[in-house]
Tab-separated table of C-alpha atoms and ligand atoms in Angstrom:
chain	number	residue	atom	x	y	z
A	26	UNK	CA	-59.527	73.050	-20.524
A	27	UNK	CA	-55.918	72.964	-19.416
A	28	UNK	CA	-54.934	74.166	-15.992
A	29	UNK	CA	-51.590	74.267	-14.326
A	30	UNK	CA	-51.045	72.259	-11.161
A	31	UNK	CA	-48.784	73.136	-8.289
A	32	UNK	CA	-46.297	70.530	-9.386
A	33	UNK	CA	-46.029	71.899	-12.867
A	34	UNK	CA	-47.982	69.114	-14.569
A	35	UNK	CA	-51.043	69.788	-16.619
A	36	UNK	CA	-54.427	68.679	-15.331
A	37	UNK	CA	-56.340	68.131	-18.524
A	38	UNK	CA	-60.066	67.643	-18.818
A	39	UNK	CA	-61.185	64.370	-20.386
A	40	UNK	CA	-61.792	64.667	-24.127
A	41	UNK	CA	-65.194	63.738	-25.528
A	42	UNK	CA	-63.593	60.773	-27.247
A	43	UNK	CA	-61.958	59.487	-24.063
A	44	UNK	CA	-65.245	59.961	-22.173
A	45	UNK	CA	-67.187	57.972	-24.773
A	46	UNK	CA	-64.492	55.308	-24.732
A	47	UNK	CA	-64.771	54.955	-20.953
A	48	UNK	CA	-68.575	54.802	-20.952
A	49	UNK	CA	-68.534	52.210	-23.731
A	50	UNK	CA	-66.138	50.016	-21.764
A	51	UNK	CA	-68.260	50.528	-18.657
A	52	UNK	CA	-71.346	49.260	-20.503
A	53	UNK	CA	-69.455	46.226	-21.844
A	54	UNK	CA	-68.027	45.460	-18.413
A	55	UNK	CA	-71.507	45.577	-16.840
A	56	UNK	CA	-72.691	42.718	-19.052
A	57	UNK	CA	-70.645	40.183	-17.090
A	58	UNK	CA	-72.972	38.530	-14.602
A	59	UNK	CA	-75.750	40.967	-15.556
A	60	UNK	CA	-79.061	40.409	-13.765
A	61	UNK	CA	-82.523	41.125	-15.235
A	62	UNK	CA	-82.999	44.194	-13.023
A	63	UNK	CA	-79.903	46.024	-14.212
A	64	UNK	CA	-77.492	44.762	-11.589
A	65	UNK	CA	-74.782	42.112	-11.529
A	66	UNK	CA	-74.024	38.839	-9.749
A	67	UNK	CA	-70.276	38.311	-9.865
A	68	UNK	CA	-69.138	36.657	-6.687
A	69	UNK	CA	-65.427	35.946	-6.339
A	70	UNK	CA	-64.073	33.251	-8.681
A	71	UNK	CA	-67.559	32.589	-10.061
A	72	UNK	CA	-68.001	32.024	-13.792
A	73	UNK	CA	-68.977	35.665	-14.331
A	74	UNK	CA	-66.044	36.958	-12.274
A	75	UNK	CA	-63.634	34.760	-14.217
A	76	UNK	CA	-65.064	35.826	-17.581
A	77	UNK	CA	-64.882	39.472	-16.624
A	78	UNK	CA	-61.267	39.153	-15.482
A	79	UNK	CA	-60.412	37.619	-18.865
A	80	UNK	CA	-62.083	40.575	-20.557
A	81	UNK	CA	-60.162	43.028	-18.380
A	82	UNK	CA	-56.886	41.258	-19.167
A	83	UNK	CA	-57.591	41.670	-22.881
A	84	UNK	CA	-58.472	45.316	-22.462
A	85	UNK	CA	-55.295	46.036	-20.496
A	86	UNK	CA	-53.109	44.124	-22.950
A	87	UNK	CA	-54.721	45.831	-25.929
A	88	UNK	CA	-53.522	49.131	-24.464
A	89	UNK	CA	-49.972	47.905	-23.927
A	90	UNK	CA	-50.097	46.930	-20.256
A	91	UNK	CA	-48.595	43.631	-19.072
A	92	UNK	CA	-51.027	41.468	-17.084
A	93	UNK	CA	-49.808	39.533	-14.054
A	94	UNK	CA	-51.342	37.746	-11.077
A	95	UNK	CA	-49.953	37.407	-7.597
A	96	UNK	CA	-50.226	34.358	-5.354
A	97	UNK	CA	-53.790	35.162	-4.171
A	98	UNK	CA	-55.077	35.939	-7.645
A	99	UNK	CA	-54.959	39.725	-7.542
A	100	UNK	CA	-54.937	40.900	-11.153
A	101	UNK	CA	-52.472	43.612	-12.166
A	102	UNK	CA	-52.038	45.535	-15.411
A	103	UNK	CA	-48.509	46.872	-15.379
A	104	UNK	CA	-47.482	50.061	-17.110
A	105	UNK	CA	-43.756	49.743	-16.618
A	106	UNK	CA	-42.008	52.773	-18.047
A	107	UNK	CA	-39.237	52.959	-15.479
A	108	UNK	CA	-37.821	49.439	-15.014
A	109	UNK	CA	-37.178	48.591	-11.386
A	110	UNK	CA	-39.102	51.574	-10.017
A	111	UNK	CA	-42.037	50.908	-7.666
A	112	UNK	CA	-45.661	51.318	-8.708
A	113	UNK	CA	-48.615	53.542	-8.064
A	114	UNK	CA	-51.272	50.890	-7.480
A	115	UNK	CA	-54.628	52.115	-8.789
A	116	UNK	CA	-57.884	50.190	-8.915
A	117	UNK	CA	-60.516	48.458	-6.832
A	118	UNK	CA	-62.410	45.170	-7.202
A	119	UNK	CA	-64.658	43.628	-9.836
A	120	UNK	CA	-66.270	40.920	-7.732
A	121	UNK	CA	-69.734	41.690	-6.371
A	122	UNK	CA	-72.297	40.662	-3.811
A	123	UNK	CA	-75.107	38.440	-5.111
A	124	UNK	CA	-77.719	40.615	-6.923
A	125	UNK	CA	-75.570	43.706	-6.558
A	126	UNK	CA	-75.073	46.952	-8.430
A	127	UNK	CA	-72.795	47.398	-11.405
A	128	UNK	CA	-70.820	50.336	-10.007
A	129	UNK	CA	-69.441	49.009	-6.713
A	130	UNK	CA	-65.744	48.300	-7.217
A	131	UNK	CA	-65.957	47.750	-10.957
A	132	UNK	CA	-66.072	51.499	-11.573
A	133	UNK	CA	-62.835	51.940	-9.651
A	134	UNK	CA	-60.994	49.243	-11.617
A	135	UNK	CA	-62.105	50.608	-14.984
A	136	UNK	CA	-61.372	54.200	-13.938
A	137	UNK	CA	-57.903	53.064	-12.834
A	138	UNK	CA	-57.385	51.359	-16.191
A	139	UNK	CA	-58.474	54.398	-18.189
A	140	UNK	CA	-56.343	56.702	-16.028
A	141	UNK	CA	-53.349	54.497	-16.849
A	142	UNK	CA	-54.222	54.434	-20.577
A	143	UNK	CA	-54.418	58.182	-20.692
A	144	UNK	CA	-51.214	58.756	-18.737
A	145	UNK	CA	-49.376	56.260	-20.942
A	146	UNK	CA	-50.370	58.258	-24.022
A	147	UNK	CA	-49.545	61.552	-22.386
A	148	UNK	CA	-46.115	60.485	-21.149
A	149	UNK	CA	-45.274	58.897	-24.493
A	150	UNK	CA	-46.264	62.094	-26.328
A	151	UNK	CA	-44.215	64.246	-23.960
A	152	UNK	CA	-41.254	61.869	-23.778
A	153	UNK	CA	-41.603	61.645	-19.996
A	154	UNK	CA	-40.417	58.726	-17.894
A	155	UNK	CA	-42.130	59.137	-14.510
A	156	UNK	CA	-40.271	58.194	-11.309
A	157	UNK	CA	-42.936	55.564	-10.536
A	158	UNK	CA	-44.645	53.028	-12.730
A	159	UNK	CA	-48.413	52.467	-12.654
A	160	UNK	CA	-50.202	49.202	-11.914
A	161	UNK	CA	-53.939	48.857	-12.449
A	162	UNK	CA	-55.316	46.419	-9.889
A	163	UNK	CA	-58.413	44.246	-9.671
A	164	UNK	CA	-58.221	42.915	-6.108
A	165	UNK	CA	-59.457	39.385	-5.543
A	166	UNK	CA	-62.577	38.860	-3.396
A	167	UNK	CA	-63.142	42.283	-1.906
A	168	UNK	CA	-66.778	41.560	-1.110
A	169	UNK	CA	-66.283	38.442	0.966
A	170	UNK	CA	-69.804	37.253	0.105
A	171	UNK	CA	-68.658	33.878	-1.161
A	172	UNK	CA	-65.442	33.619	0.843
A	173	UNK	CA	-65.181	35.520	4.149
A	174	UNK	CA	-63.330	37.652	5.129
A	175	UNK	CA	-63.830	40.537	2.759
A	176	UNK	CA	-60.881	42.463	1.268
A	177	UNK	CA	-59.076	39.142	0.987
A	178	UNK	CA	-56.785	39.940	-1.950
A	179	UNK	CA	-55.529	43.229	-0.568
A	180	UNK	CA	-55.165	41.684	2.894
A	181	UNK	CA	-52.832	39.005	1.554
A	182	UNK	CA	-50.964	41.541	-0.597
A	183	UNK	CA	-50.325	43.819	2.382
A	184	UNK	CA	-49.451	40.949	4.700
A	185	UNK	CA	-52.490	41.401	6.965
A	186	UNK	CA	-53.818	37.908	6.142
A	187	UNK	CA	-51.671	34.769	5.763
A	188	UNK	CA	-51.971	33.181	2.319
A	189	UNK	CA	-52.647	29.730	3.796
A	190	UNK	CA	-55.591	31.085	5.776
A	191	UNK	CA	-57.049	32.725	2.674
A	192	UNK	CA	-56.582	29.555	0.597
A	193	UNK	CA	-58.279	27.384	3.214
A	194	UNK	CA	-61.415	29.561	3.406
A	195	UNK	CA	-64.428	27.703	2.014
A	196	UNK	CA	-67.716	28.841	0.530
A	197	UNK	CA	-71.066	27.384	1.606
A	198	UNK	CA	-70.627	24.462	-0.784
A	199	UNK	CA	-67.310	23.581	0.839
A	200	UNK	CA	-65.168	24.788	-2.071
A	201	UNK	CA	-61.963	26.425	-0.864
A	202	UNK	CA	-60.407	29.577	-2.299
A	203	UNK	CA	-57.459	27.494	-3.505
A	204	UNK	CA	-59.809	25.064	-5.278
A	205	UNK	CA	-61.883	27.858	-6.804
A	206	UNK	CA	-58.838	29.733	-8.118
A	207	UNK	CA	-56.783	26.766	-9.341
A	208	UNK	CA	-58.640	26.168	-12.641
A	209	UNK	CA	-58.897	29.871	-13.515
A	210	UNK	CA	-55.248	30.468	-14.366
A	211	UNK	CA	-55.287	33.498	-12.055
A	212	UNK	CA	-52.910	32.111	-9.462
A	213	UNK	CA	-49.481	33.634	-9.827
A	214	UNK	CA	-46.421	33.034	-7.704
A	215	UNK	CA	-45.051	36.336	-6.543
A	216	UNK	CA	-46.091	39.104	-4.209
A	217	UNK	CA	-47.289	41.387	-7.003
A	218	UNK	CA	-45.719	44.695	-8.013
A	219	UNK	CA	-43.900	46.681	-5.337
A	220	UNK	CA	-46.058	49.608	-4.246
A	221	UNK	CA	-44.939	53.221	-3.861
A	222	UNK	CA	-48.425	54.586	-3.302
A	223	UNK	CA	-52.047	53.750	-3.964
A	224	UNK	CA	-55.194	55.376	-5.283
A	225	UNK	CA	-58.741	54.038	-5.309
A	226	UNK	CA	-61.976	55.576	-6.492
A	227	UNK	CA	-65.333	54.115	-5.485
A	228	UNK	CA	-68.986	55.040	-5.357
A	229	UNK	CA	-69.923	56.527	-1.986
A	230	UNK	CA	-72.673	53.975	-1.184
A	231	UNK	CA	-74.361	56.623	0.954
A	232	UNK	CA	-76.012	59.951	0.129
A	233	UNK	CA	-73.856	62.555	1.832
A	234	UNK	CA	-72.256	63.737	-1.429
A	235	UNK	CA	-75.582	63.868	-3.234
A	236	UNK	CA	-77.233	65.774	-0.388
A	237	UNK	CA	-74.388	68.299	-0.323
A	238	UNK	CA	-74.202	68.711	-4.103
A	239	UNK	CA	-70.579	67.530	-3.996
A	240	UNK	CA	-69.070	65.595	-6.901
A	241	UNK	CA	-65.801	64.340	-5.418
A	242	UNK	CA	-65.486	62.979	-1.887
A	243	UNK	CA	-61.989	63.185	-0.390
A	244	UNK	CA	-61.925	60.273	2.039
A	245	UNK	CA	-60.090	61.302	5.204
A	246	UNK	CA	-60.751	58.267	7.441
A	247	UNK	CA	-62.744	55.082	7.819
A	248	UNK	CA	-65.332	54.389	10.505
A	249	UNK	CA	-64.453	52.086	13.364
A	250	UNK	CA	-65.958	48.609	13.243
A	251	UNK	CA	-66.509	45.459	15.273
A	252	UNK	CA	-67.581	42.347	13.420
A	253	UNK	CA	-68.866	39.332	15.336
A	254	UNK	CA	-69.225	35.706	14.358
A	255	UNK	CA	-72.028	34.337	16.536
A	256	UNK	CA	-73.349	30.802	17.045
A	257	UNK	CA	-76.620	30.396	18.916
A	258	UNK	CA	-76.993	26.840	20.220
A	259	UNK	CA	-80.338	25.337	21.193
A	260	UNK	CA	-81.869	21.881	20.894
A	261	UNK	CA	-83.686	20.363	17.946
A	262	UNK	CA	-87.353	19.623	18.673
A	263	UNK	CA	-90.744	19.114	17.038
A	264	UNK	CA	-92.022	22.572	16.166
A	265	UNK	CA	-95.614	21.559	16.880
A	266	UNK	CA	-95.572	18.982	19.595
A	267	UNK	CA	-92.845	20.210	21.921
A	268	UNK	CA	-94.224	22.092	24.914
A	269	UNK	CA	-93.254	25.767	24.670
A	270	UNK	CA	-91.447	25.972	27.992
A	271	UNK	CA	-89.283	22.997	27.042
A	272	UNK	CA	-87.954	24.632	23.898
A	273	UNK	CA	-84.417	25.791	23.377
A	274	UNK	CA	-85.083	27.564	20.121
A	275	UNK	CA	-81.850	28.783	18.528
A	276	UNK	CA	-83.749	30.811	15.944
A	277	UNK	CA	-85.654	32.623	18.679
A	278	UNK	CA	-82.348	33.523	20.325
A	279	UNK	CA	-80.947	34.686	17.001
A	280	UNK	CA	-84.069	36.746	16.332
A	281	UNK	CA	-83.692	38.534	19.657
A	282	UNK	CA	-80.139	39.342	18.662
A	283	UNK	CA	-81.160	40.673	15.246
A	284	UNK	CA	-83.721	42.940	16.885
A	285	UNK	CA	-81.239	44.097	19.500
A	286	UNK	CA	-78.701	45.034	16.819
A	287	UNK	CA	-81.282	47.409	15.367
A	288	UNK	CA	-82.258	48.809	18.763
A	289	UNK	CA	-78.610	49.446	19.499
A	290	UNK	CA	-78.220	51.525	16.332
A	291	UNK	CA	-81.403	53.444	17.150
A	292	UNK	CA	-79.878	54.383	20.490
A	293	UNK	CA	-77.019	56.234	18.732
A	294	UNK	CA	-78.705	57.696	15.635
A	295	UNK	CA	-76.451	58.608	12.734
A	296	UNK	CA	-73.274	57.510	14.515
A	297	UNK	CA	-73.745	53.768	14.793
A	298	UNK	CA	-74.724	51.398	11.977
A	299	UNK	CA	-75.484	47.768	12.801
A	300	UNK	CA	-76.693	44.745	10.878
A	301	UNK	CA	-76.953	41.015	10.725
A	302	UNK	CA	-76.100	40.263	7.115
A	303	UNK	CA	-75.958	36.501	7.137
A	304	UNK	CA	-77.989	33.881	8.969
A	305	UNK	CA	-77.516	30.113	8.690
A	306	UNK	CA	-80.259	28.108	10.330
A	307	UNK	CA	-79.912	24.403	11.129
A	308	UNK	CA	-81.684	22.228	10.188
A	309	UNK	CA	-83.904	24.899	8.538
A	310	UNK	CA	-86.694	22.392	8.150
A	311	UNK	CA	-90.474	22.985	8.194
A	312	UNK	CA	-91.477	21.107	11.333
A	313	UNK	CA	-88.298	21.456	13.362
A	314	UNK	CA	-87.246	23.927	16.040
A	315	UNK	CA	-83.746	25.076	15.026
A	316	UNK	CA	-80.879	23.643	17.045
A	317	UNK	CA	-78.229	26.027	15.770
A	318	UNK	CA	-78.050	29.424	14.098
A	319	UNK	CA	-74.858	31.027	12.872
A	320	UNK	CA	-74.892	34.708	12.115
A	321	UNK	CA	-72.575	37.592	11.350
A	322	UNK	CA	-73.244	40.781	13.276
A	323	UNK	CA	-71.495	44.051	12.379
A	324	UNK	CA	-71.217	47.284	14.308
A	325	UNK	CA	-69.747	50.297	12.495
A	326	UNK	CA	-69.277	53.592	14.214
A	327	UNK	CA	-67.965	57.123	13.647
A	328	UNK	CA	-66.958	57.406	17.313
A	329	UNK	CA	-64.693	54.928	19.103
A	330	UNK	CA	-66.108	55.727	22.561
A	331	UNK	CA	-69.636	55.019	21.379
A	332	UNK	CA	-68.461	51.825	19.707
A	333	UNK	CA	-66.939	50.636	22.990
A	334	UNK	CA	-70.215	51.403	24.771
A	335	UNK	CA	-72.201	49.573	22.073
A	336	UNK	CA	-69.918	46.547	22.346
A	337	UNK	CA	-70.425	46.468	26.131
A	338	UNK	CA	-74.213	46.665	25.743
A	339	UNK	CA	-74.104	43.885	23.161
A	340	UNK	CA	-72.118	41.615	25.458
A	341	UNK	CA	-74.665	42.192	28.251
A	342	UNK	CA	-77.454	41.344	25.834
A	343	UNK	CA	-75.749	38.078	24.814
A	344	UNK	CA	-76.089	36.923	28.435
A	345	UNK	CA	-79.708	38.068	28.755
A	346	UNK	CA	-80.684	36.300	25.521
A	347	UNK	CA	-79.082	33.059	26.706
A	348	UNK	CA	-81.424	33.137	29.689
A	349	UNK	CA	-84.497	34.406	27.849
A	350	UNK	CA	-84.319	31.900	24.960
A	351	UNK	CA	-82.681	29.062	26.944
A	352	UNK	CA	-79.822	28.888	24.435
A	353	UNK	CA	-76.066	29.074	24.508
A	354	UNK	CA	-74.275	31.849	22.623
A	355	UNK	CA	-70.706	31.502	21.396
A	356	UNK	CA	-69.285	34.645	19.860
A	357	UNK	CA	-65.975	36.003	18.738
A	358	UNK	CA	-64.774	39.195	17.122
A	359	UNK	CA	-63.660	38.329	13.603
A	360	UNK	CA	-62.582	41.906	12.866
A	361	UNK	CA	-62.121	45.012	14.943
A	362	UNK	CA	-60.615	48.305	13.964
A	363	UNK	CA	-60.728	51.907	15.133
A	364	UNK	CA	-61.235	55.193	13.294
A	365	UNK	CA	-58.496	54.944	10.770
A	366	UNK	CA	-57.210	58.063	8.993
A	367	UNK	CA	-55.847	58.263	5.471
A	368	UNK	CA	-52.602	60.227	5.174
A	369	UNK	CA	-53.620	63.928	5.324
A	370	UNK	CA	-51.055	64.736	2.594
A	371	UNK	CA	-52.966	62.433	0.251
A	372	UNK	CA	-56.253	64.154	1.067
A	373	UNK	CA	-54.628	67.513	0.258
A	374	UNK	CA	-53.164	66.176	-2.979
A	375	UNK	CA	-56.625	64.993	-4.062
A	376	UNK	CA	-58.150	68.303	-2.960
A	377	UNK	CA	-55.703	70.169	-5.212
A	378	UNK	CA	-56.585	67.916	-8.163
A	379	UNK	CA	-60.346	68.359	-7.692
A	380	UNK	CA	-59.955	72.116	-7.256
A	381	UNK	CA	-57.805	72.574	-10.362
A	382	UNK	CA	-60.256	70.555	-12.420
A	383	UNK	CA	-63.172	72.593	-11.101
A	384	UNK	CA	-65.168	69.798	-9.462
A	385	UNK	CA	-67.093	70.423	-6.250
A	386	UNK	CA	-65.330	68.476	-3.527
A	387	UNK	CA	-65.317	67.914	0.208
A	388	UNK	CA	-64.006	65.651	2.942
A	389	UNK	CA	-65.921	62.506	3.813
A	390	UNK	CA	-65.492	59.391	5.944
A	391	UNK	CA	-65.982	55.906	4.586
A	392	UNK	CA	-68.335	53.623	6.483
A	393	UNK	CA	-67.771	50.667	4.172
A	394	UNK	CA	-64.487	48.793	4.043
A	395	UNK	CA	-62.302	49.199	0.962
A	396	UNK	CA	-59.039	47.682	-0.248
A	397	UNK	CA	-57.429	51.098	0.129
A	398	UNK	CA	-57.923	50.770	3.902
A	399	UNK	CA	-55.447	47.891	3.772
A	400	UNK	CA	-53.137	49.709	1.373
A	401	UNK	CA	-52.867	52.861	3.465
A	402	UNK	CA	-51.226	50.752	6.158
A	403	UNK	CA	-48.217	50.178	3.907
A	404	UNK	CA	-48.012	53.150	1.506
A	405	UNK	CA	-49.455	56.666	1.103
A	406	UNK	CA	-52.963	56.137	-0.229
A	407	UNK	CA	-55.617	58.388	-1.735
A	408	UNK	CA	-59.294	57.387	-1.659
A	409	UNK	CA	-61.924	59.202	-3.693
A	410	UNK	CA	-65.713	58.877	-3.782
A	411	UNK	CA	-68.294	59.834	-6.387
A	412	UNK	CA	-72.002	60.203	-5.519
A	413	UNK	CA	-74.426	57.275	-5.352
A	414	UNK	CA	-77.943	58.290	-6.412
A	415	UNK	CA	-80.196	57.991	-3.327
A	416	UNK	CA	-77.315	56.234	-1.555
A	417	UNK	CA	-78.484	52.883	-2.941
A	418	UNK	CA	-75.782	50.202	-2.791
A	419	UNK	CA	-75.375	46.420	-2.629
A	420	UNK	CA	-78.582	46.507	-4.638
A	421	UNK	CA	-79.312	46.135	-8.351
A	422	UNK	CA	-80.652	49.707	-8.338
A	423	UNK	CA	-77.234	51.182	-7.522
A	424	UNK	CA	-76.601	54.162	-9.808
A	425	UNK	CA	-74.068	56.895	-10.435
A	426	UNK	CA	-74.577	59.506	-13.168
A	427	UNK	CA	-72.243	59.498	-16.175
A	428	UNK	CA	-71.093	63.053	-15.426
A	429	UNK	CA	-69.991	61.992	-11.960
A	430	UNK	CA	-68.246	58.867	-13.274
A	431	UNK	CA	-66.312	61.040	-15.723
A	432	UNK	CA	-65.493	63.718	-13.158
A	433	UNK	CA	-64.128	61.006	-10.894
A	434	UNK	CA	-62.038	59.567	-13.708
A	435	UNK	CA	-60.613	63.007	-14.408
A	436	UNK	CA	-59.628	63.620	-10.782
A	437	UNK	CA	-58.280	60.087	-10.394
A	438	UNK	CA	-56.121	60.512	-13.488
A	439	UNK	CA	-54.611	63.688	-12.076
A	440	UNK	CA	-54.066	62.044	-8.682
A	441	UNK	CA	-52.265	59.101	-10.303
A	442	UNK	CA	-50.222	61.495	-12.421
A	443	UNK	CA	-49.076	63.304	-9.274
A	444	UNK	CA	-48.418	60.081	-7.379
A	445	UNK	CA	-46.366	58.694	-10.286
A	446	UNK	CA	-44.294	61.856	-10.176
A	447	UNK	CA	-43.569	61.186	-6.519
A	448	UNK	CA	-45.636	63.997	-5.036
A	449	UNK	CA	-46.531	61.832	-2.056
A	450	UNK	CA	-43.322	60.108	-1.001
A	451	UNK	CA	-43.506	57.197	1.394
A	452	UNK	CA	-42.107	58.151	4.771
A	453	UNK	CA	-40.031	54.970	4.865
A	454	UNK	CA	-38.848	55.011	1.261
A	455	UNK	CA	-40.888	52.991	-1.178
A	456	UNK	CA	-40.554	49.511	0.228
A	457	UNK	CA	-43.593	47.638	1.435
A	458	UNK	CA	-43.768	44.929	4.110
B	528	ZN	ZN1	-66.722	47.949	-3.243
């Protein structure tokens, strides 16, 4: 099938050979850090992450792309056809949560790579030198499970996070990002390729697309979020002998907070998502009342007014819990952002691509954070979703059907083609930072 796009470029369906090629690479890629239940464990700069990055470098080089790393270890495969011109940055992340699914992030990097491979062949065959080059990207540490904060690589690239702060971040074993990256050979010197625009495709991680029978989600904005770092301070005591009214049980205080986070979400059904995703208990010992609990509490919301109300209720509850559990609570907002739109022109560009290729499509918001949320702050950025079966994500059972993976690749390829031809010019030229 060949259809004509508005810009005069052909949107071509993926050939059976290219589809098989992509699915074969996807299967190979999923072996890195594979878990017995069909998932992956590939936390940032872990052995599996490093091995997979080496594999990706080989794949990119075998198809004629030049592989480079920037100063925070973001991995780029450069298709430089127009020396000196800026790049369409296309990709996602290959690191994962512990016991995660094999689609989250990794699909977007491989789809970006295959889009670049196909465009390289197409442009070579047609003798075309596009106005922009293409860089496939594998952002470093998107998940933030080993090194918080998440979206670290894209945050440093876009200037939202100082390099020194990223380097100094340590994992639970006390290993810093700088120490973890140093032996890998992934630390470059520069700022990475200069961006003109960006495209990212990702699994939805929810079930809106599946419920609606939609194949391609056109992401128009991200949910607002408030992320708290909380320390509950009590006093260590004998868990049997200490009289109940004397206890200052930090774990009890933390538990009240965990329960309240859920109650808060239940108060605003469908609009507010909340969770405590990490809990560190000290001393975490069998016969000891905990003296300190550290936890991370996230609020994500589709409505900024409701988020403000939820934050106010949470702050009231902090004070009540201090009294109820006889503990102290220290808390700070580690991240806060509002409803954040993607450039509407990018949404329309992606809509045109999906429509021409005949894939069911519709607008959607992203609840989860993505590297493209950072990128859209500096250049025009297009974000696409494909369906997640049953909305399962951050779980080994994560699944997206082959047909949807291939449809997404097809639309992404057309989006990158259009971006490389300058269909979405930056309002301030093509210079970032
Ligand atoms: Zn992801």
